[in-house]
Structures are given as C-alpha cells and as structure tokens.
Amino acid sequence: MTGPVPASAIGPATDVAAGTRFNVCAFTGRRLDEVALRLVRWNAVTSIVALLIGAIAAVLIVLTRWQAVHLLPAIWFYRILGVHGMSMLIFFIIFFEMAVLHFASTALLNARNVAPKISWIAYGLMLLGALMVEYLMWAGKADVLFTSYVPLRAHPLYYLGIILFAVGALIVTGVFFANLRMAKRERTYEGSMPLVVYGAMTAAIIAVITLVHGAMIYIPTFLWSLGLMEVDPQVYRMIWWALGHSSQQINVAAMVAIWYMLGALTVGAVVLNEKISRSAFVLYILFISMASAHHLLVDPGMGSAWKVVNTSYFMYMAVLASLLHGFTVPAGMELGMRLRGYTNGMFDWLRRAPWGDPGFSSLVLSVVVFGFIGGITGVTIGTEQINIIVHNTLRSPGHFHATVVSGTAMAFMGATYYLIPLVFRKKVALWGLAKLQPYIFAGGMVIFTISMTFAGTFGVPRRHWDISFSQAPFDVAFNPAVDIFLALVALGGITAATGAFIFIAIAVKSVFFGEPIGQVTPNTHMRGVPQGLTHPPKHSADVAERWEKMHGPESGFMGPAPGTLVLVFVFLAAFILYFFVNWKVLSFVWRIG
Amino acid sequence: MHIDIHTGLDSPKGNWWKPAHRAEKTWVVIAFAWCMVLFAMMPLWHWKGGQNPSGIRRRVEPGEFYKRTLEFSAQYKVGEDRGMPIVAPPPGSDVYLTAMAFQWTPILKLQKGKEYILHLSSLDVNHGFSLYPININFQVVPGYDYGLRVTPNASGDFRIICNEFCGIGHHTMVGRVIVEDPPAAPAAPVATTGGIQ
Ligand code: HEM
Ligand SMILES: [Cu+2]
Ligand SMILES: [Cu+2]
C-alpha cells in the first residue's frame, strides 16, 4: 500500500535502458526520461504560443461584438474569428494534449519514449501544418472560419496544412501506444496502469477515431479545392463534425485524466472505485462517432430517428460517463482529505482545502464550471427539439466556452503549475499572481458564458459582425437588454483574457527566465512551488482503519463522501430545472414540424 | 478484504474489479435514470409536442429550387418592398424561401393560425434561418429542401436573420415575414400555441 504519491516506484527492469538519458524526479522519485521531457516542453511551449495568438484574437472579437465599441471592420472580424477558433481549439488544445500524451506514457509510468526521432518528426509536421494554416488565415486566403463549410472555399494549402497537422498528431498517438507497450514489456510499473494514464489512453484512442474522420473529410475537401472532385455540403457537415465533436471528447477525456492527477497531487485524492471510473472512460469511447449529430439537429439531411439516437450518444451513455466522473472526482478528493484527518462535518474538507494552490483552485473551478454551466447547457441544447431555439445563436459559444475553455483549458492551466516544477524544473514565476490567476480566468468566463447564453435566448446570432444591422435592408431592433448582456460578455471576456495573459506571462517567465529549483527539502515551503509538491499530501497512519470505518455500516447511507453526495444532488436539481424550463420556452414558439 | 488505497497516479495492485459503496451505486442508478428521462423526452415531444425539426426533406438541385421560388413568387405576389416581392400564399400551401448571399427571397405574408409548408433551401453556400424575434432556427444547406410545417401563433412584422456565416456580407442578410390576422373570420379556430396539449 503506497501513499498518495509513491516515494519511489522504479520498476525492476529499468536498468536495461539506464544511461545519462534518465534522471530522478526531485519531488516524487520517479524516473524521468529527458528525451520525453524535452518533447513535453516543446509541445507545451508551442501550445502556449497558440494560446497567446488566440487570446489576442479573443480580445479583438469580443470588443467588436460589443456594439458600443465595434472595434474591427467586418472583414477583419470574420478573419480574426477564424484565427481565434483555429488557434485555440485546434493548436493550443492539441499541442497541449500532445504534451500530456508524452508525459503520461513516460513519466507517469517510469517509462521511456521508444521513438524519439519519429516523435520529433511528428512535432515538425504539426508545427509546419499550424504555420501554414496561420499564415493563410492572416493573409486572407482562408476566410472560411474554422469549420470551413463547403462550398465556402479556402486556399488548397489551408486544407493541406490541417492534414499535415493531423498526420503529426496521429503519429504521436502511435508513439503513445508504443510507449505503453514498452513500459508493460519492461515492467516499469506493477499491476494495472494508473487511472490517469488510463484516461490519457482513452483520449488517445478517441484521437485515433477522430483523426480517421478528419482524413475522411479533409482529404476530399483538399481535392475539391483543387477542382478534382465534388463534396456535398451536407455530407461535409456530417463528417466534419464527426471530427469536430469527437475531438471535444478527446478534450473531455484528457481533462478528466488531469482532474484525477491534480486531485492526487494537491489533496491526495484517492480512487473511490477503479471499476466505476474506468468503465466511465470506456463509455466515452464506445459512442464517440455519434458525436456529430448535435450539430445537425436542425439540418435537412437527416431524419428525426437518426437525430434522436445519435444526439443522445445512444441514450446518453457518454453523459452518464460524465455524471459518474462528476461524482467520483470530487468524492475522491473528499475521501482523500478525510483520510488525511479533515473529518469534521459535511464540508470541513472543502473549507480547509489548499485554495491558494493554483493547481487545486484550477481543478475545482474546472470541475464546477464545466459541470454546472458547460454540462447542463450542453445536454439541454443538444436535445433534438430544444436545438430549434438555440442553433447558431450566442447560446452555442456560450455553452462551449464553459466546457472547452472553463473546463479543459482551465484544467490544462492548473496542470501547468505542476508541470513547471516537475518537467521544466523551474519555480513558478510571479507566484502571487499565479495564486489569483485561476479565479480571474474562471470568474471572467462565468460572466462571459452566462451573459452569452442570455443574449442568445433573445436570438442574437453567433459569428455576426453587426447586430445593429445598419447595412441591412430591413431594420432589426433587439431588446435593449441585449446591449447589457453584450457589454457583460465583453467585461467577462476581457477579464478571462486577462487571466489568459497572466497565465502566459507566468509560463513564459518561469520557463525561459525562471529560477531553477535546486535542492528540495521535503515539507519546507518554497515560494513558486505548489504545496502539493513541497508538502505531498500524506494520509494519516491509520488510513486502512479509517477507510474501513468510512465504508462500513457506521457511516450510514451517505458513505465515505457525504459532502459530495449533497453537492451532486444540488447539481442534479439545477440540471432538471434548466432542462424543463427550456422545454417550456420551446412550447411558446410557433408550431413547427 | 484487502484494501488498496491509492490515487489516480498509482497502479492499482491486483484485481481492481471490486464492488462500489452503496452511495456510489445509488448515484450510478439515479444518473442512469436521469439519462433515460433525457432520452424519453425527445420521442415524447414528437408524439405530443408542437415543435419538431422533422419536416419533409429531399435533395434538390439549387437552380431548380430557385426557379420554383420565382414561380411561386410570381403566382402569389401582392406587392413589393424595396424591389423585393411580397408574396401572400393561401393557407395550407407550399411556400418557398430561397437563401442566397446575401438575401432571403421573397418576403412572405402569412396568416396567423394557419398552417403552411415552408420550404427552405440555398442557392450557394450554407445559411442560417433565424426567425426574429420568435427565435426559431434552422440550417439552410444548398442541395437540400427542408419543408417545415409551420403555424404562426401571433401576428406581426418578423425578420429572418442569417445566422450561419456565408461570406463578407453575412451581417446584411435580413429577410422579412409578415403575419396578419386571418381576414374577416372572427369565429375562425384559434391557433394553438404549441407545446404539449
Ligand atoms: C481567453 C478568453 C476567451 C474569450 C474572451 C473568447 C471569446 C470568444 C468570442 C467573443 C467568440 C465569438 C463568438 C461569435 O461571435 O460567434 C469566440 C468564439 C470561439 N471561441 Fe473563444 N474566447 C476565449 C477563449 C477560447 C478558448 C481557450 C477556446 C478553445 C479552447 C475558444 C474557442 C472558441 C471557438 C471554437 C469559437 C468559435 C469560432 C467560430 O464561431 O468560428 N475560445 N470566443
Ligand atoms: Cu446567409
Ligand atoms: Cu450568413
């Protein structure tokens, strides 16, 4: 039985490959492969550069949508909106995921990268693809937004750039599986692979399925752009979203894996039950190809039966998976805290949690905003009929900035606060700001997403330069409340973007100009190193007894995590309320069928 | 029972397929039941509800659809606004609306409480049909005819906003729908407002 972070777990056969290539982690005693870490560093840094581009774009578009400011001219608004979608959703997120795959398949298993050369080639392909796409977008040769719905047409090299990027990413998933195999063969770990790696593997499997859909759509579209074949606009939408949405499922799986990791590092979160957590990951994989449907609910190409079955991922089994993680992640944190002695009452474990540790606050904010705003709105607006009052309004970006931004991006930022000392071996710079950063980013995003959602309920369209319709043939006068909501969107958006800039400043300063960590004395505070590393969360000595007691009959129905049980029922109540309010609102519009 | 207390970063030792605590199992069951409710609502609304995206759907050649729209406009034209025909089809008829960069044609004049089959399609790229201020939204895809049975439940002067990016003039693409009370028929059956009856 080990503590939350094993002191040393170097497997028996590791000496085989020992050499100067390997190091021992100063905090966790794990074996680190320098080659893999360099890949992690380059992918992470590239990801953060993409975040910078995306965040600058975000400020420009948010200030344009705020009609009182209306910053950019129309052509630049749409162009920069394309840059924002691509830089954020594709380059920032996926480069970071590549870093996660390299990290999880080596450092977390005491293992090594088996194909350094191929890994670098993959990185090179991705970088080349990304640069091509960025150039063409900025040059005005790809004003098609990131969805590039055929028959809108971009320069052929734009599609080729995306293909190169995707091939690179596919190769990295291949390296990931090869690393896992080799770790197993070399027995670098005992027993089954850790849950966090299992989650990363889920993300990698989904990535393969996703990238196959990507090839299925971008190769024909590339040929179409050269005039070599036809692409049907509806078929394009269907397969494009099999790529576009499945990739969101990669993000969810990667995010949940990071939730488990940050829980373990910051508060010694335990795995309540491996069976349930792992089965939930499997549910993500099973129904993934159905994911495109909720983008097509009001499309003419498919019938209702297809829409109903697919939008629900076959009866909401992927939603079930998220509902399970939504319980097991906080419950694991609660139990971890209780096993460390924070046993008073229902919520003492929460009150006394390390709220000043940016890894911990990012984790909690990510779980809460993803669940309460992203999850609830997502399932509701992805309902076949409710989508009629949502499709392409601001409710849609309102929803996904609560999932992939406040959820995934927030989790990635939290992980970075631990990766800086663990992988870059630097102290986190601007530590005082780092403690605040998660609150600024998530706080801004909460205002932003809620205001966008409200503006959307008035029918305010997404991807729209001018809702005063000054150049339109007929006047459209939105409810004055819309002006207030759009101002709040700007306020929240600028706040969140400030949070992103602070994060970028911290990451860049730490990585390039940061103070090396040097000697580590356990249980001594070190400014710039999160407390989860200086004071690894230890369970109390009688942990087995406590566990037994908390699971026994004396703990009653509420079991080992009573606080979490209360929280998930509050969540369920909010979910039920929001869901049925939307049906009610739908029932007021014209009869249609 | 041997207990293996570990975090998500540690390898579980031995067989990890172990029974969960009652509280956790309860949550699994409740979450599953809620998922079934989420699912059941959709077929239920098809059966009892008033708003569904079913429609009559078929492929159509874009030029063909536009031609049909022009014929329809000529047939029922009652006026003009800014060079655009205002068209008042009889209740129950097929109504054609073509989207193209950057306009919706023609202007429709409908009667409150009467059903029409509204055919939507595009001559060029994807567009988004968004009826303002009702907030009804449909995707308009070139090559596909989406025939939706619609029943206006209020009179007024409505707009169609394009809410799918269709090019640089996207934000100027606004159409018009006028709904009038049915002529001189005070005893006409009042339209239902939709929803579950
Ligand atoms: C840093 C704070 C951010 C702000 C203030 C922000 C703001 C916005 C705004 C105002 C829009 C345009 C809505 C519209 O007019 O349709 C938008 C769209 C979008 N954002 Fe963000 N965003 C942020 C971060 C992110 C991140 C981190 C991601 C992805 C991980 C992301 C992904 C997207 C995508 C995919 C779109 C849709 C683009 C399109 O419709 O073509 N955003 N964002
Ligand atoms: Cu349009
Ligand atoms: Cu448009």
Coordinates of C-alpha atoms in Angstrom, one line a residue, chain B residues 8-152:
Chain B
G8 CA -5.1 8.0 -9.8
L9 CA -1.3 8.3 -10.2
D10 CA -0.6 4.8 -8.7
S11 CA -1.1 1.5 -10.2
P12 CA -3.9 -0.5 -8.6
K13 CA -2.5 -3.8 -7.3
G14 CA -4.2 -7.0 -8.2
N15 CA -7.8 -7.2 -9.2
W16 CA -9.5 -3.8 -9.1
W17 CA -12.9 -5.0 -10.2
K18 CA -14.4 -4.5 -6.7
P19 CA -17.9 -3.7 -5.6
A20 CA -18.6 0.0 -5.1
H21 CA -20.1 1.6 -1.9
R22 CA -23.9 1.9 -1.7
A23 CA -23.8 5.7 -2.0
E24 CA -21.8 5.5 -5.3
K25 CA -24.1 2.8 -6.7
T26 CA -27.1 4.9 -5.8
W27 CA -25.6 7.8 -7.8
V28 CA -25.0 5.5 -10.8
V29 CA -28.6 4.3 -10.7
I30 CA -30.0 7.9 -10.4
A31 CA -27.7 9.2 -13.1
F32 CA -28.8 6.4 -15.4
A33 CA -32.5 7.0 -14.7
W34 CA -32.0 10.7 -15.5
C35 CA -30.3 9.8 -18.7
M36 CA -33.4 7.8 -19.6
V37 CA -35.6 10.8 -18.9
L38 CA -33.4 13.0 -21.1
F39 CA -33.8 10.5 -23.8
A40 CA -37.5 9.8 -23.4
M41 CA -38.4 13.5 -23.8
M42 CA -37.4 13.5 -27.5
P43 CA -39.8 10.8 -28.7
L44 CA -42.4 12.1 -26.3
W45 CA -42.2 15.6 -27.9
H46 CA -42.6 14.1 -31.4
W47 CA -45.7 12.4 -30.2
K48 CA -47.3 15.2 -28.1
G49 CA -45.3 18.3 -28.6
G50 CA -45.7 21.1 -31.1
Q51 CA -42.2 21.9 -32.2
N52 CA -40.1 19.3 -34.0
P53 CA -37.5 19.6 -36.7
S54 CA -38.8 16.6 -38.7
G55 CA -40.1 18.3 -41.9
I56 CA -40.3 16.9 -45.4
R57 CA -36.7 16.5 -46.6
R58 CA -35.4 15.9 -50.0
R59 CA -32.5 16.7 -52.3
V60 CA -33.0 19.4 -54.8
E61 CA -30.8 21.0 -57.5
P62 CA -30.2 24.6 -56.2
G63 CA -31.1 26.2 -59.5
E64 CA -34.3 24.1 -59.7
F65 CA -35.3 25.3 -56.2
Y66 CA -34.7 28.9 -57.1
K67 CA -36.8 28.6 -60.2
R68 CA -39.6 27.1 -58.1
T69 CA -39.3 30.1 -55.7
L70 CA -39.6 32.6 -58.5
E71 CA -42.7 30.8 -60.0
F72 CA -44.2 30.8 -56.5
S73 CA -43.4 34.5 -56.0
A74 CA -45.0 35.4 -59.3
Q75 CA -48.1 33.4 -58.6
Y76 CA -49.0 34.9 -55.3
K77 CA -47.3 38.3 -55.5
V78 CA -49.4 41.1 -53.7
G79 CA -46.9 43.9 -53.5
E80 CA -43.3 45.0 -53.3
D81 CA -40.9 46.3 -50.7
R82 CA -37.5 47.7 -51.8
G83 CA -37.7 45.8 -55.0
M84 CA -38.4 42.5 -53.3
P85 CA -41.8 40.8 -54.0
I86 CA -44.3 40.5 -51.1
V87 CA -46.0 37.1 -51.6
A88 CA -49.2 36.0 -49.9
P89 CA -49.8 32.3 -50.5
P90 CA -53.1 30.7 -49.4
P91 CA -53.2 28.8 -46.1
G92 CA -52.1 25.2 -46.4
S93 CA -50.0 25.8 -49.5
D94 CA -46.3 25.1 -50.2
V95 CA -44.2 28.2 -49.5
Y96 CA -40.7 28.6 -51.0
L97 CA -37.9 30.7 -49.5
T98 CA -34.5 30.8 -51.1
A99 CA -31.4 32.0 -49.3
M100 CA -28.5 33.4 -51.3
A101 CA -25.6 35.6 -50.5
F102 CA -26.8 38.0 -49.1
Q103 CA -30.6 37.9 -49.2
W104 CA -33.8 35.9 -48.4
T105 CA -36.3 35.9 -51.2
P106 CA -39.3 36.6 -51.3
I107 CA -41.0 38.5 -48.5
L108 CA -43.7 36.3 -47.1
K109 CA -47.2 37.3 -45.9
L110 CA -48.8 34.6 -43.9
Q111 CA -52.0 34.3 -41.8
K112 CA -52.0 33.8 -38.1
G113 CA -53.2 30.3 -37.0
K114 CA -52.9 28.8 -40.5
E115 CA -50.5 26.0 -41.4
Y116 CA -48.1 26.3 -44.3
I117 CA -45.3 24.1 -45.6
L118 CA -42.3 26.3 -45.6
H119 CA -39.5 25.1 -48.0
L120 CA -36.0 26.3 -47.2
S121 CA -33.0 25.9 -49.4
S122 CA -29.9 27.8 -50.6
L123 CA -28.7 28.8 -54.0
D124 CA -25.0 29.0 -53.0
V125 CA -23.5 28.3 -49.5
N126 CA -24.8 27.3 -46.1
H127 CA -27.1 30.0 -44.5
G128 CA -28.9 30.1 -41.2
F129 CA -32.7 30.7 -41.0
S130 CA -33.3 32.6 -37.7
L131 CA -36.8 34.0 -37.3
Y132 CA -36.7 37.2 -35.2
P133 CA -37.9 37.8 -32.5
I134 CA -39.5 34.3 -32.2
N135 CA -36.1 32.6 -32.2
I136 CA -36.7 29.7 -34.4
N137 CA -33.5 28.5 -36.1
F138 CA -32.8 26.1 -39.0
Q139 CA -29.8 25.3 -41.1
V140 CA -30.2 26.0 -44.8
V141 CA -28.0 23.8 -46.9
P142 CA -27.6 24.0 -50.6
G143 CA -28.8 21.0 -52.5
Y144 CA -31.4 20.1 -49.8
D145 CA -35.1 21.2 -49.5
Y146 CA -36.3 21.4 -45.9
G147 CA -40.1 21.5 -45.9
L148 CA -41.3 22.5 -42.5
R149 CA -45.0 22.7 -41.5
V150 CA -45.3 26.0 -39.6
T151 CA -48.2 27.7 -37.9
P152 CA -47.7 31.3 -36.9

